[in-house]
Coordinates of C-alpha atoms in Angstrom, one line a residue:
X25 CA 0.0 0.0 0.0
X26 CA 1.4 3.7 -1.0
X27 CA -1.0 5.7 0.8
X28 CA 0.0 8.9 1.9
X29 CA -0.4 11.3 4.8
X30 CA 1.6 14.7 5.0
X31 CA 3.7 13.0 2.3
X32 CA 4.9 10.2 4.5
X33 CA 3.9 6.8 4.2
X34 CA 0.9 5.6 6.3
X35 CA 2.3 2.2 7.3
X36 CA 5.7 3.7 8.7
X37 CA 3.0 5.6 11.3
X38 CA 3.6 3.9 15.0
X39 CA -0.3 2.5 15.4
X40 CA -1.8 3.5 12.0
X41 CA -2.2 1.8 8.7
X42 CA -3.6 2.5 5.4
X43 CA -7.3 1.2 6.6
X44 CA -6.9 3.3 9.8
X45 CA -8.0 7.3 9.8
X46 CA -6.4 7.5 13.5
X47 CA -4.1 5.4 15.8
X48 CA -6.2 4.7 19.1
X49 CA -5.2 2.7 21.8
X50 CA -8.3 -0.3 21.6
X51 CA -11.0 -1.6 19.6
X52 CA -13.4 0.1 21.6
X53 CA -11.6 3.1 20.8
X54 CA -11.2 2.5 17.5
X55 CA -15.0 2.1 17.4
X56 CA -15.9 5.9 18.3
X57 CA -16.1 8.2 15.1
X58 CA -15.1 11.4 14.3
X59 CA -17.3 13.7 12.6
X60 CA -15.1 13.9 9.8
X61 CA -15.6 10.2 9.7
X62 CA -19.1 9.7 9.9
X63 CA -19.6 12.9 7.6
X64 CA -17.3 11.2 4.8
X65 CA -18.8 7.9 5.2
X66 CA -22.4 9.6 4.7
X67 CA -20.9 11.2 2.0
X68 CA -19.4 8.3 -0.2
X69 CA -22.7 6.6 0.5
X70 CA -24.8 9.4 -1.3
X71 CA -21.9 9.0 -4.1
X72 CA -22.4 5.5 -4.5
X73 CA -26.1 5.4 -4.4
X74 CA -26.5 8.3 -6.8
X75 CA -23.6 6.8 -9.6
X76 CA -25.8 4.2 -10.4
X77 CA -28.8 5.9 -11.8
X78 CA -26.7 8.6 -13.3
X79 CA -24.0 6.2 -15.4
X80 CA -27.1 4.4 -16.5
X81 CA -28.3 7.2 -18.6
X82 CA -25.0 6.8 -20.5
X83 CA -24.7 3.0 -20.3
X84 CA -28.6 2.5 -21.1
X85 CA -30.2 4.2 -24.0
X86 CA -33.6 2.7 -24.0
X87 CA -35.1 5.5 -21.4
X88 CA -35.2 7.4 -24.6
X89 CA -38.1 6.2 -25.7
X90 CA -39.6 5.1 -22.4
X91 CA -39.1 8.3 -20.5
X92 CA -39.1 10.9 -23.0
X93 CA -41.3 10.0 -26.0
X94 CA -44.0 7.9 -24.4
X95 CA -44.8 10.3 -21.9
X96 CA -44.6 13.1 -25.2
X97 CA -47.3 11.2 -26.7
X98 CA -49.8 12.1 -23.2
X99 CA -48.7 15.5 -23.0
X100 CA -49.8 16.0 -26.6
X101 CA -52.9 14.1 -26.6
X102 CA -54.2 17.1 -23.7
X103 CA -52.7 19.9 -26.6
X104 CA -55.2 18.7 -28.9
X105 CA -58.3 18.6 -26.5
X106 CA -57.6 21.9 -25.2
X107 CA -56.9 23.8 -29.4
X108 CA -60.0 21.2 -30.3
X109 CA -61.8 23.4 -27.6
X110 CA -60.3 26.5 -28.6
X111 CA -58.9 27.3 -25.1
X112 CA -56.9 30.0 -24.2
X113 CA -53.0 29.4 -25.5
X114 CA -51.5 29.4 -22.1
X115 CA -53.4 26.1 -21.4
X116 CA -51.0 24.7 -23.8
X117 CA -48.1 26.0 -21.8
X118 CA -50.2 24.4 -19.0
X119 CA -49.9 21.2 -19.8
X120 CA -46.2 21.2 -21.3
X121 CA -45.0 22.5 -17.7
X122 CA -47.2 19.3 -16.1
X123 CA -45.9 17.0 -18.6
X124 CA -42.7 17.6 -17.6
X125 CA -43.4 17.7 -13.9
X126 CA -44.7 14.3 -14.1
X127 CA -41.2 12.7 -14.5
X128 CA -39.9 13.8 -11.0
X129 CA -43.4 12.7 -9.5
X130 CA -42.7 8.8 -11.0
X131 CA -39.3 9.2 -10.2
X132 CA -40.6 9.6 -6.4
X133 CA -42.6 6.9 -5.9
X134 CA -40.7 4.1 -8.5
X135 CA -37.5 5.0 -8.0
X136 CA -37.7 6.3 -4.1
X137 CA -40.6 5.2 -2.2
X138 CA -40.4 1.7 -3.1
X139 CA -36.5 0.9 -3.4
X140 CA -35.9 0.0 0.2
X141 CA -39.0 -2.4 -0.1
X142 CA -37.1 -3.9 -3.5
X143 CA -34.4 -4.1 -1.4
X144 CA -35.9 -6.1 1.3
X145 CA -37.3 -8.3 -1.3
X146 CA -33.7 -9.3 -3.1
X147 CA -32.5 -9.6 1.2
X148 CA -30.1 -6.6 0.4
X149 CA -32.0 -4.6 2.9
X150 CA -30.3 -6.5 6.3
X151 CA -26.7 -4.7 4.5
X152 CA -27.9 -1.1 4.6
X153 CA -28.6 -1.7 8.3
X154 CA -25.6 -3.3 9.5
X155 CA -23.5 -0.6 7.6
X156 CA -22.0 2.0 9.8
X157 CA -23.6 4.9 7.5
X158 CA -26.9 6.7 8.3
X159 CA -29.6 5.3 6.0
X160 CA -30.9 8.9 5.4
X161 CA -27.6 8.9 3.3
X162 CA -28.9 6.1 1.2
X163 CA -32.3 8.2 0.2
X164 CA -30.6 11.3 -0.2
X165 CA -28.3 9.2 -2.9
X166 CA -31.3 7.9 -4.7
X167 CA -33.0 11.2 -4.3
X168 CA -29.7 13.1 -6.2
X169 CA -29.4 10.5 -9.1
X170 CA -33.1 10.2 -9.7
X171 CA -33.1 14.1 -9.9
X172 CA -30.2 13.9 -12.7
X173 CA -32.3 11.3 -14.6
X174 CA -35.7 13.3 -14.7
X175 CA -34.1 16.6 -15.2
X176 CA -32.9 14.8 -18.5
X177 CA -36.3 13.6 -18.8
X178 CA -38.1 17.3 -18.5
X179 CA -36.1 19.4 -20.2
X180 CA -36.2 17.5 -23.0
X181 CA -39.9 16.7 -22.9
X182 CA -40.5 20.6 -22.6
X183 CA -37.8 22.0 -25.4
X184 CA -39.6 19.5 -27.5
X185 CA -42.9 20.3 -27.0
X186 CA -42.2 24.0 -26.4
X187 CA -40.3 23.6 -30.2
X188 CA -43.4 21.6 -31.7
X189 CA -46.3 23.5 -30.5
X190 CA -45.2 27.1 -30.0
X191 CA -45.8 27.5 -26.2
X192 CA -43.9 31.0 -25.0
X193 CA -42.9 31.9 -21.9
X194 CA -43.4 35.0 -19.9
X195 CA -41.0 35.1 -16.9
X196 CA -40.8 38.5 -14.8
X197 CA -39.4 36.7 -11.6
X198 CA -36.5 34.3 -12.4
X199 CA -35.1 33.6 -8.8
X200 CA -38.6 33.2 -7.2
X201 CA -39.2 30.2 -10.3
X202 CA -36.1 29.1 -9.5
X203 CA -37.0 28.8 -5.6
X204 CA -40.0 27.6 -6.2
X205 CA -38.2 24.7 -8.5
X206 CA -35.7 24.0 -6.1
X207 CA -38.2 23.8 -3.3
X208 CA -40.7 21.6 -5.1
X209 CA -38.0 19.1 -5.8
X210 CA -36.5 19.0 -2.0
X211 CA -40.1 19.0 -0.7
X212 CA -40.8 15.9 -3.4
X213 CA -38.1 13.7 -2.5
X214 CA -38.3 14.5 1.3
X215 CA -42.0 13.0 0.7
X216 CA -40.5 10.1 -1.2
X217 CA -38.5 9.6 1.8
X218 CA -41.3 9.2 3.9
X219 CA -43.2 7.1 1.7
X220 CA -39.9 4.9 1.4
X221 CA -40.6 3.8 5.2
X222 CA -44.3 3.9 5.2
X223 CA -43.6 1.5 2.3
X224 CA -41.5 -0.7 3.8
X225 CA -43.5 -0.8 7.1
X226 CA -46.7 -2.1 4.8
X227 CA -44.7 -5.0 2.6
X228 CA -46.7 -6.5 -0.3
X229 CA -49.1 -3.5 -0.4
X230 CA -46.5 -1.4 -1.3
X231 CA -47.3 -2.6 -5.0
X232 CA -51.0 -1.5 -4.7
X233 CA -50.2 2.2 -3.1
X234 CA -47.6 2.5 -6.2
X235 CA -50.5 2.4 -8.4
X236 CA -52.7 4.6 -6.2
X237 CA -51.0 7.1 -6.2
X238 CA -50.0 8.0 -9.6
X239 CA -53.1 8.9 -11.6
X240 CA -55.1 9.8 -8.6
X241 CA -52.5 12.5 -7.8
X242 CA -52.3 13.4 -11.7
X243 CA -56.0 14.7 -11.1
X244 CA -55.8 16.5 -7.8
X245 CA -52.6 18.0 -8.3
X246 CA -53.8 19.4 -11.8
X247 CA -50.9 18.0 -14.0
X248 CA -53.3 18.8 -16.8
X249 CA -55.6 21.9 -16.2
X250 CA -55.0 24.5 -13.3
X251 CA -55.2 22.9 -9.5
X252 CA -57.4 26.2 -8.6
X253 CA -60.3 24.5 -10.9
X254 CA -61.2 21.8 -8.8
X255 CA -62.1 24.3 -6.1
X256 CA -62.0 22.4 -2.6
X257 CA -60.2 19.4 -4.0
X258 CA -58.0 21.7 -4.9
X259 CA -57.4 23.3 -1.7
X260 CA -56.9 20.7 -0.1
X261 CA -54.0 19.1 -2.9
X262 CA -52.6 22.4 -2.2
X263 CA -52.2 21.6 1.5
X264 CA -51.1 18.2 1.3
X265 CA -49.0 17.6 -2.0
X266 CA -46.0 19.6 -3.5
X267 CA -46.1 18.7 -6.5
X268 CA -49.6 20.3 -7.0
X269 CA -48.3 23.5 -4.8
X270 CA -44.8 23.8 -7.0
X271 CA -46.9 23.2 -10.3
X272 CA -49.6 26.0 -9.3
X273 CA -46.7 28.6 -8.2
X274 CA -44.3 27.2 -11.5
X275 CA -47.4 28.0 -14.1
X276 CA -48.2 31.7 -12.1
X277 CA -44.5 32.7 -12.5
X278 CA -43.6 31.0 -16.4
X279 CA -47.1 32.9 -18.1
X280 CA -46.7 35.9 -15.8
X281 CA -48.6 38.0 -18.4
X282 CA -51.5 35.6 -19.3
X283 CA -54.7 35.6 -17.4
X284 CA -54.6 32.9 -14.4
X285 CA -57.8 31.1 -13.0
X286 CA -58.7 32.4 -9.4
X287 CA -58.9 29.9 -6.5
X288 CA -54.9 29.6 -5.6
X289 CA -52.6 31.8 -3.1
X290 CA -49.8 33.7 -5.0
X291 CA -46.5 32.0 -6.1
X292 CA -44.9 33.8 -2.7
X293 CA -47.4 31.9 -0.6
X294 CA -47.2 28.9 -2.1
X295 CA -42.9 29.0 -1.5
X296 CA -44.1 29.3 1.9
X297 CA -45.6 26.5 1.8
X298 CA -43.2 24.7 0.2
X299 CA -40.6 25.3 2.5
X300 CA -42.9 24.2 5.7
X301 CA -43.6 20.7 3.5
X302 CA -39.9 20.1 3.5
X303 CA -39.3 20.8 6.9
X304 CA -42.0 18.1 7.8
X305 CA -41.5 16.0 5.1
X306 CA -37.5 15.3 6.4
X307 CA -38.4 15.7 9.8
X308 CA -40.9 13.0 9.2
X309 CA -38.8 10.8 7.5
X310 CA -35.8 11.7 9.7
X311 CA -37.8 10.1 12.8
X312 CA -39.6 7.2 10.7
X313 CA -36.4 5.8 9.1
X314 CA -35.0 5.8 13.3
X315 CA -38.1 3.5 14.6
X316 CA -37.6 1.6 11.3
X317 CA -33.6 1.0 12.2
X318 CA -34.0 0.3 16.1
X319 CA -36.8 -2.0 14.6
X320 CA -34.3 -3.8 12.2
X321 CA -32.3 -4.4 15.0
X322 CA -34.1 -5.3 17.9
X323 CA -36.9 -7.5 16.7
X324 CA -34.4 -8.8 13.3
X325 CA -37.8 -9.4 11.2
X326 CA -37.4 -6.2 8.9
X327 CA -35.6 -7.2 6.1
X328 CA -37.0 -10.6 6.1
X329 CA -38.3 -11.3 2.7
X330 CA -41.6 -11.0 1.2
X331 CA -43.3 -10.2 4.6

């Protein structure tokens, strides 16, 4: 081994070798981490849980068609209907922004709310338990590399729609759309994060409440038409799902200059909102991952599989 510390070899160090970050004295010792260690660790488990899902876009070419043309076909089936019924042209827009929100609501619940039940099903999950890393790192990897992937997937979907049926864009407020974005997404994940242990905690159902909650929340979070026209419905998505809260505030702020249905609170509001979901969301799932762990280990019937 070469490795180097202060540019002298880490083996020629009296009680320290190249696995070792510090000499101590015992095991027991030995066992107590720094916070540079645990904070490291926690990193290069985000790393390694996020490289997956990124090199696969490279490595993968299929989720061309899959994730970016299939989903096309959906979005412009709702442009039709709505220059069929001669609606105003920022319904167009509309629908374009939703269509491209939909890949980081799938991304939630395939790729984040049910990946510690997959694991548990291939008997991977008992690893992520016993390793000395926080398993809040683990989510917060999927959570990055997922991102990656369905930013691919949206941009393209909307510079290809945008292109195809001549949707403009009337921005006055750039940072607040960007904050809204931003807070959307961390609100997102840190409710995929939540459904991740709710998932795990409910086994085989997790399949059924995968499938619940996909077109059901396409209506009440108003991926297609404006939330604000379901009137109570829509008040409540508004209080209970981000993605129809950042979708609402994303459409007020991208067609400043068009005329927007009543019924909502203003883009500021709703980024108040936003950033109290987050706050519960991770909170949440901060405390729901813990019983789930001290779970795992005391009783050892958690990542038994297909229960």
């Amino acid at each position: 081994m070469t490795a180097r510390d202060g540019g002298r070899r880490t083996l020629d160090l009296p009680g320290r070798t190249a696995f070792v970050y510090r000499p101590t004295a015992s095991p027991q010792e030995a066992a107590i981490w720094t916070r540079r260690q645990v904070g490291m660790t926690n990193l290069r488990t985000v790393i390694g849980r996020a490289y997956p899902r990124i090199i696969g876009l490279r490595r993968d070419k299929s989720w061309v068609f899959f994730e970016v043309l299939l989903p096309f076909l959906a979005t412009s089936a709702f442009v039709f209907v709505y220059r069929a019924l001669q609606a105003p042209p920022q319904y167009v827009g509309f629908v374009v922004l939703g269509g491209a929100m939909t890949a980081f609501w799938l991304n939630v619940i395939w790729m984040m709310a049910q990946q510690l039940w997959w694991e548990k099903s291939q008997g991977n999950l008992e690893l992520y338990f016993a390793a000395p890393m926080n398993i809040m790192s683990v989510l917060l990897g999927m959570a990055v590399g997922g991102f990656v992937m369905s930013s691919i997937r949206a941009a393209t979907v909307l510079v290809i729609a945008t292109v195809v049926y001549g949707v403009s864009f009337s921005v006055d407020q750039w940072l607040l759309l960007i904050a809204v974005f931003s807070l959307t997404m961390a609100a997102l994940y840190g409710l995929g994060m939540v459904l991740a242990s709710l998932f795990l905690m409910w086994g085989r159902e997790a399949w059924h409440l995968t499938q619940l909650l996909i077109e059901p929340v396409y209506f009440v979070s108003g991926m297609s038409f404006p939330v604000g026209r379901l009137g109570v419905v829509g008040s409540l998505a508004i209080s209970i799902l981000p993605l129809a809260v950042g979708l609402d505030a994303m459409r007020q702020l991208a067609f400043a200059g068009a005329a927007y249905p009543i019924g909502t609170p203003g883009p500021e509001v709703e980024a108040l909102i936003l950033v109290a979901m987050t706050v519960i969301f991770l909170i949440v799932a901060r405390w729901a991952l813990r019983v789930l762990e001290n779970r795992a280990r005391r009783e050892g019937r958690l990542s038994v599989r297909w229960q």
